Each structure stands twice: as structure tokens, then as C-alpha cells.
mmCIF file of C-alpha atoms in Angstrom:
data_model
loop_
_atom_site.group_PDB
_atom_site.id
_atom_site.type_symbol
_atom_site.label_atom_id
_atom_site.label_comp_id
_atom_site.label_asym_id
_atom_site.label_seq_id
_atom_site.Cartn_x
_atom_site.Cartn_y
_atom_site.Cartn_z
ATOM 1 C CA MET F 1 35.295 44.877 146.351
ATOM 2 C CA ARG F 2 31.779 46.127 145.835
ATOM 3 C CA ILE F 3 31.204 49.226 143.712
ATOM 4 C CA HIS F 4 28.346 51.625 144.444
ATOM 5 C CA ILE F 5 27.537 54.417 142.009
ATOM 6 C CA CYS F 6 25.445 56.849 144.025
ATOM 7 C CA ALA F 7 23.883 59.455 141.786
ATOM 8 C CA VAL F 8 21.400 62.269 142.083
ATOM 9 C CA GLY F 9 18.425 61.890 139.761
ATOM 10 C CA ARG F 10 16.707 59.067 137.961
ATOM 11 C CA LEU F 11 17.892 57.762 134.634
ATOM 12 C CA ARG F 12 15.005 56.791 132.398
ATOM 13 C CA ALA F 13 15.042 54.005 129.851
ATOM 14 C CA GLY F 14 16.979 54.963 126.769
ATOM 15 C CA PRO F 15 20.315 54.556 125.030
ATOM 16 C CA GLU F 16 22.381 55.835 127.972
ATOM 17 C CA LYS F 17 20.747 53.412 130.391
ATOM 18 C CA SER F 18 21.213 50.523 127.953
ATOM 19 C CA LEU F 19 24.917 51.305 127.582
ATOM 20 C CA ILE F 20 25.404 51.713 131.340
ATOM 21 C CA ASP F 21 23.679 48.392 132.003
ATOM 22 C CA ASP F 22 25.830 46.720 129.340
ATOM 23 C CA TYR F 23 29.125 48.075 130.722
ATOM 24 C CA LEU F 24 28.228 47.214 134.311
ATOM 25 C CA THR F 25 27.261 43.670 133.273
ATOM 26 C CA ARG F 26 30.597 43.344 131.487
ATOM 27 C CA PHE F 27 32.391 44.753 134.547
ATOM 28 C CA ASP F 28 30.657 42.270 136.850
ATOM 29 C CA ARG F 29 31.618 39.336 134.603
ATOM 30 C CA THR F 30 35.215 40.438 134.058
ATOM 31 C CA GLY F 31 35.796 41.707 137.578
ATOM 32 C CA ARG F 32 34.379 38.722 139.465
ATOM 33 C CA SER F 33 37.560 36.654 139.250
ATOM 34 C CA LEU F 34 39.636 39.735 140.102
ATOM 35 C CA GLY F 35 37.804 40.535 143.326
ATOM 36 C CA LEU F 36 35.999 43.481 141.732
ATOM 37 C CA GLY F 37 32.255 43.870 141.827
ATOM 38 C CA PRO F 38 29.456 43.615 141.766
ATOM 39 C CA ALA F 39 28.607 47.170 140.752
ATOM 40 C CA ARG F 40 25.265 48.728 141.497
ATOM 41 C CA ILE F 41 23.650 52.086 140.939
ATOM 42 C CA VAL F 42 21.815 53.836 143.745
ATOM 43 C CA GLU F 43 19.714 56.790 142.650
ATOM 44 C CA VAL F 44 18.549 59.469 145.063
ATOM 45 C CA GLU F 45 15.886 62.074 144.515
ATOM 46 C CA ASP F 46 16.828 65.246 142.674
ATOM 47 C CA LYS F 47 16.155 68.053 145.187
ATOM 48 C CA LYS F 48 15.974 71.044 142.817
ATOM 49 C CA ASN F 49 14.364 73.404 145.274
ATOM 50 C CA ALA F 50 16.064 72.048 148.395
ATOM 51 C CA GLY F 51 19.648 72.476 147.162
ATOM 52 C CA MET F 52 22.825 70.461 147.152
ATOM 53 C CA GLY F 53 22.837 70.084 150.951
ATOM 54 C CA ALA F 54 19.603 68.110 150.856
ATOM 55 C CA GLU F 55 20.942 65.972 148.017
ATOM 56 C CA ALA F 56 24.130 65.322 150.013
ATOM 57 C CA THR F 57 22.056 64.125 152.968
ATOM 58 C CA LEU F 58 20.237 61.632 150.742
ATOM 59 C CA LEU F 59 23.507 60.499 149.160
ATOM 60 C CA ARG F 60 25.147 59.886 152.550
ATOM 61 C CA LYS F 61 22.247 57.637 153.552
ATOM 62 C CA ALA F 62 23.025 55.455 150.511
ATOM 63 C CA PHE F 63 26.686 54.878 151.462
ATOM 64 C CA PRO F 64 27.591 51.546 153.069
ATOM 65 C CA LYS F 65 29.319 51.954 156.425
ATOM 66 C CA GLY F 66 33.103 52.169 156.062
ATOM 67 C CA ALA F 67 33.003 52.729 152.311
ATOM 68 C CA LEU F 68 35.725 54.644 150.552
ATOM 69 C CA LEU F 69 34.230 57.770 149.007
ATOM 70 C CA CYS F 70 35.254 58.969 145.544
ATOM 71 C CA THR F 71 33.529 61.950 143.969
ATOM 72 C CA LEU F 72 33.208 62.626 140.252
ATOM 73 C CA ASP F 73 33.799 66.365 140.016
ATOM 74 C CA GLU F 74 35.464 68.766 137.581
ATOM 75 C CA ARG F 75 37.786 69.853 140.422
ATOM 76 C CA GLY F 76 38.999 66.272 140.851
ATOM 77 C CA LYS F 77 42.176 64.690 139.563
ATOM 78 C CA VAL F 78 42.420 63.879 135.867
ATOM 79 C CA ILE F 79 43.883 60.379 135.603
ATOM 80 C CA SER F 80 44.457 57.868 132.823
ATOM 81 C CA SER F 81 42.505 54.649 132.446
ATOM 82 C CA LEU F 82 45.612 52.722 133.511
ATOM 83 C CA ASP F 83 45.963 54.860 136.664
ATOM 84 C CA PHE F 84 42.253 54.402 137.423
ATOM 85 C CA SER F 85 42.697 50.645 137.134
ATOM 86 C CA LYS F 86 45.696 50.774 139.474
ATOM 87 C CA LYS F 87 43.712 52.917 141.952
ATOM 88 C CA LEU F 88 40.901 50.321 142.040
ATOM 89 C CA ALA F 89 43.448 47.519 142.475
ATOM 90 C CA ASP F 90 45.151 49.414 145.325
ATOM 91 C CA TRP F 91 41.850 49.954 147.113
ATOM 92 C CA ARG F 92 40.962 46.279 146.685
ATOM 93 C CA ASP F 93 44.400 45.055 147.728
ATOM 94 C CA THR F 94 44.364 47.121 150.932
ATOM 95 C CA GLY F 95 41.152 45.396 151.988
ATOM 96 C CA GLN F 96 38.597 48.015 151.010
ATOM 97 C CA GLN F 97 35.241 46.223 150.772
ATOM 98 C CA ASP F 98 33.093 49.030 149.380
ATOM 99 C CA VAL F 99 33.866 51.970 147.120
ATOM 100 C CA VAL F 100 31.255 54.645 146.500
ATOM 101 C CA PHE F 101 31.446 56.845 143.430
ATOM 102 C CA VAL F 102 29.321 59.968 143.892
ATOM 103 C CA ILE F 103 27.763 61.802 140.964
ATOM 104 C CA GLY F 104 25.976 65.006 141.875
ATOM 105 C CA GLY F 105 22.922 66.619 140.412
ATOM 106 C CA ALA F 106 22.547 69.599 138.090
ATOM 107 C CA ASP F 107 24.347 71.929 140.519
ATOM 108 C CA GLY F 108 27.147 69.491 141.367
ATOM 109 C CA ILE F 109 28.158 68.009 144.711
ATOM 110 C CA ASP F 110 27.762 69.850 148.014
ATOM 111 C CA ALA F 111 31.081 71.328 149.196
ATOM 112 C CA ASN F 112 30.874 69.555 152.571
ATOM 113 C CA LEU F 113 30.386 66.184 150.874
ATOM 114 C CA ARG F 114 33.257 66.904 148.468
ATOM 115 C CA ALA F 115 35.452 67.633 151.495
ATOM 116 C CA GLU F 116 34.596 64.195 152.965
ATOM 117 C CA ALA F 117 35.823 62.377 149.852
ATOM 118 C CA ASP F 118 38.872 60.125 150.022
ATOM 119 C CA PHE F 119 39.540 60.791 146.355
ATOM 120 C CA SER F 120 38.047 62.860 143.551
ATOM 121 C CA ILE F 121 38.192 62.164 139.826
ATOM 122 C CA SER F 122 37.554 64.523 136.940
ATOM 123 C CA PHE F 123 36.707 63.470 133.409
ATOM 124 C CA GLY F 124 38.239 66.740 132.231
ATOM 125 C CA LYS F 125 37.665 70.437 132.725
ATOM 126 C CA MET F 126 34.360 70.392 130.871
ATOM 127 C CA VAL F 127 31.159 69.900 132.812
ATOM 128 C CA TRP F 128 29.333 66.729 131.739
ATOM 129 C CA PRO F 129 25.658 65.848 132.166
ATOM 130 C CA HIS F 130 25.303 63.427 135.074
ATOM 131 C CA MET F 131 23.913 60.698 132.785
ATOM 132 C CA MET F 132 27.060 60.919 130.643
ATOM 133 C CA VAL F 133 29.268 60.770 133.743
ATOM 134 C CA ARG F 134 27.460 57.567 134.767
ATOM 135 C CA LEU F 135 28.105 56.147 131.317
ATOM 136 C CA MET F 136 31.776 57.151 131.242
ATOM 137 C CA LEU F 137 32.340 55.808 134.763
ATOM 138 C CA SER F 138 30.650 52.511 133.876
ATOM 139 C CA GLU F 139 32.857 52.154 130.811
ATOM 140 C CA GLN F 140 35.987 53.000 132.814
ATOM 141 C CA LEU F 141 35.105 50.409 135.457
ATOM 142 C CA TYR F 142 34.833 47.793 132.735
ATOM 143 C CA ARG F 143 38.075 49.019 131.136
ATOM 144 C CA ALA F 144 39.834 48.846 134.529
ATOM 145 C CA ALA F 145 38.772 45.221 134.913
ATOM 146 C CA THR F 146 39.986 44.371 131.402
ATOM 147 C CA ILE F 147 43.325 46.056 132.149
ATOM 148 C CA GLN F 148 43.692 44.013 135.333
ATOM 149 C CA SER F 149 42.747 40.831 133.500
ATOM 150 C CA GLY F 150 45.646 41.359 131.091
ATOM 151 C CA SER F 151 43.590 42.094 128.004
ATOM 152 C CA PRO F 152 45.925 42.283 124.969
ATOM 153 C CA TYR F 153 44.440 45.668 124.067
ATOM 154 C CA HIS F 154 45.796 47.167 127.278
ATOM 155 C CA ARG F 155 49.238 45.560 127.526
ATOM 156 C CA VAL F 156 51.930 48.176 127.853
#
């Protein structure tokens, strides 16, 4: 199952980008034998003066046809790492080929696009910078793959 992280804005070189790249590489390696991955990031232009609607239009163009849509939004469901891993496994096991995780820009995700989502996840009630959300999502994808692989750290 291919993972697409579609995000508003460009992430420049720096520590966040290095960590994201590292976690996604780990996810790809660990997830390959589990039917997870590869993961890729698709960045769309930040439309500060055009608004969230214009950003949503650009985001939709980046979605593969038939993809499951999951938004990262403070109004989403707060779930554990184990539940996130199970959610990915369920999507994979029901034949989902593509999952898109949407990360909005500075103003968030357009309400119409949020309404189109199949699922929405929150990393808590605090609002996080989009670069940190990318990093946390990348780490959680890797963690989900390690949980599914039976890593001793995650055995319950």
C-alpha cells in the first residue's frame, strides 16, 4: 500500500527534513515485506493570499485516483500508535492501494476538503507547525511498521 504525504508548503533542508527523510527510509525498509510503502511526500504551493480553497484544489490534484484520504487536523481523532498501526493494516488488508495523508498550510485544511476525508487524525489538541506534523507522521509510519513486524519494543 503506497503512502502519499500531501502537504502545503515547501520544507527546506534542515534538521526536520533530515529526520523526515530518515524515518521514511526506515519505513520503506521495514514496511516493504509487510505490504506497506513506499512513502513519498508531495508538496504543493503555499497560497497565502489565495486562501485554503486554492490550496485544497492543488492538494486534490496530487491525490492518486481512488486513494483513501486521511487528514491531519486538530479536530481529528486522537489515537494511539498501536491503533494507528492497526488502521494502516486494516486499510492494506481491505485492498486499499493508496493512502493520502493531508497536511494543510498555516491556516489549516479547507472545510470542504476535510469533509471529503475518509478519516482524520489529530496529534492532540495543540496546533503544530506543519513541518512538525510531517515529522511526527513520518515517525508514526515507521513505528506502525515496526509494530506490525513484531518488534520486541512494541509487544503487548
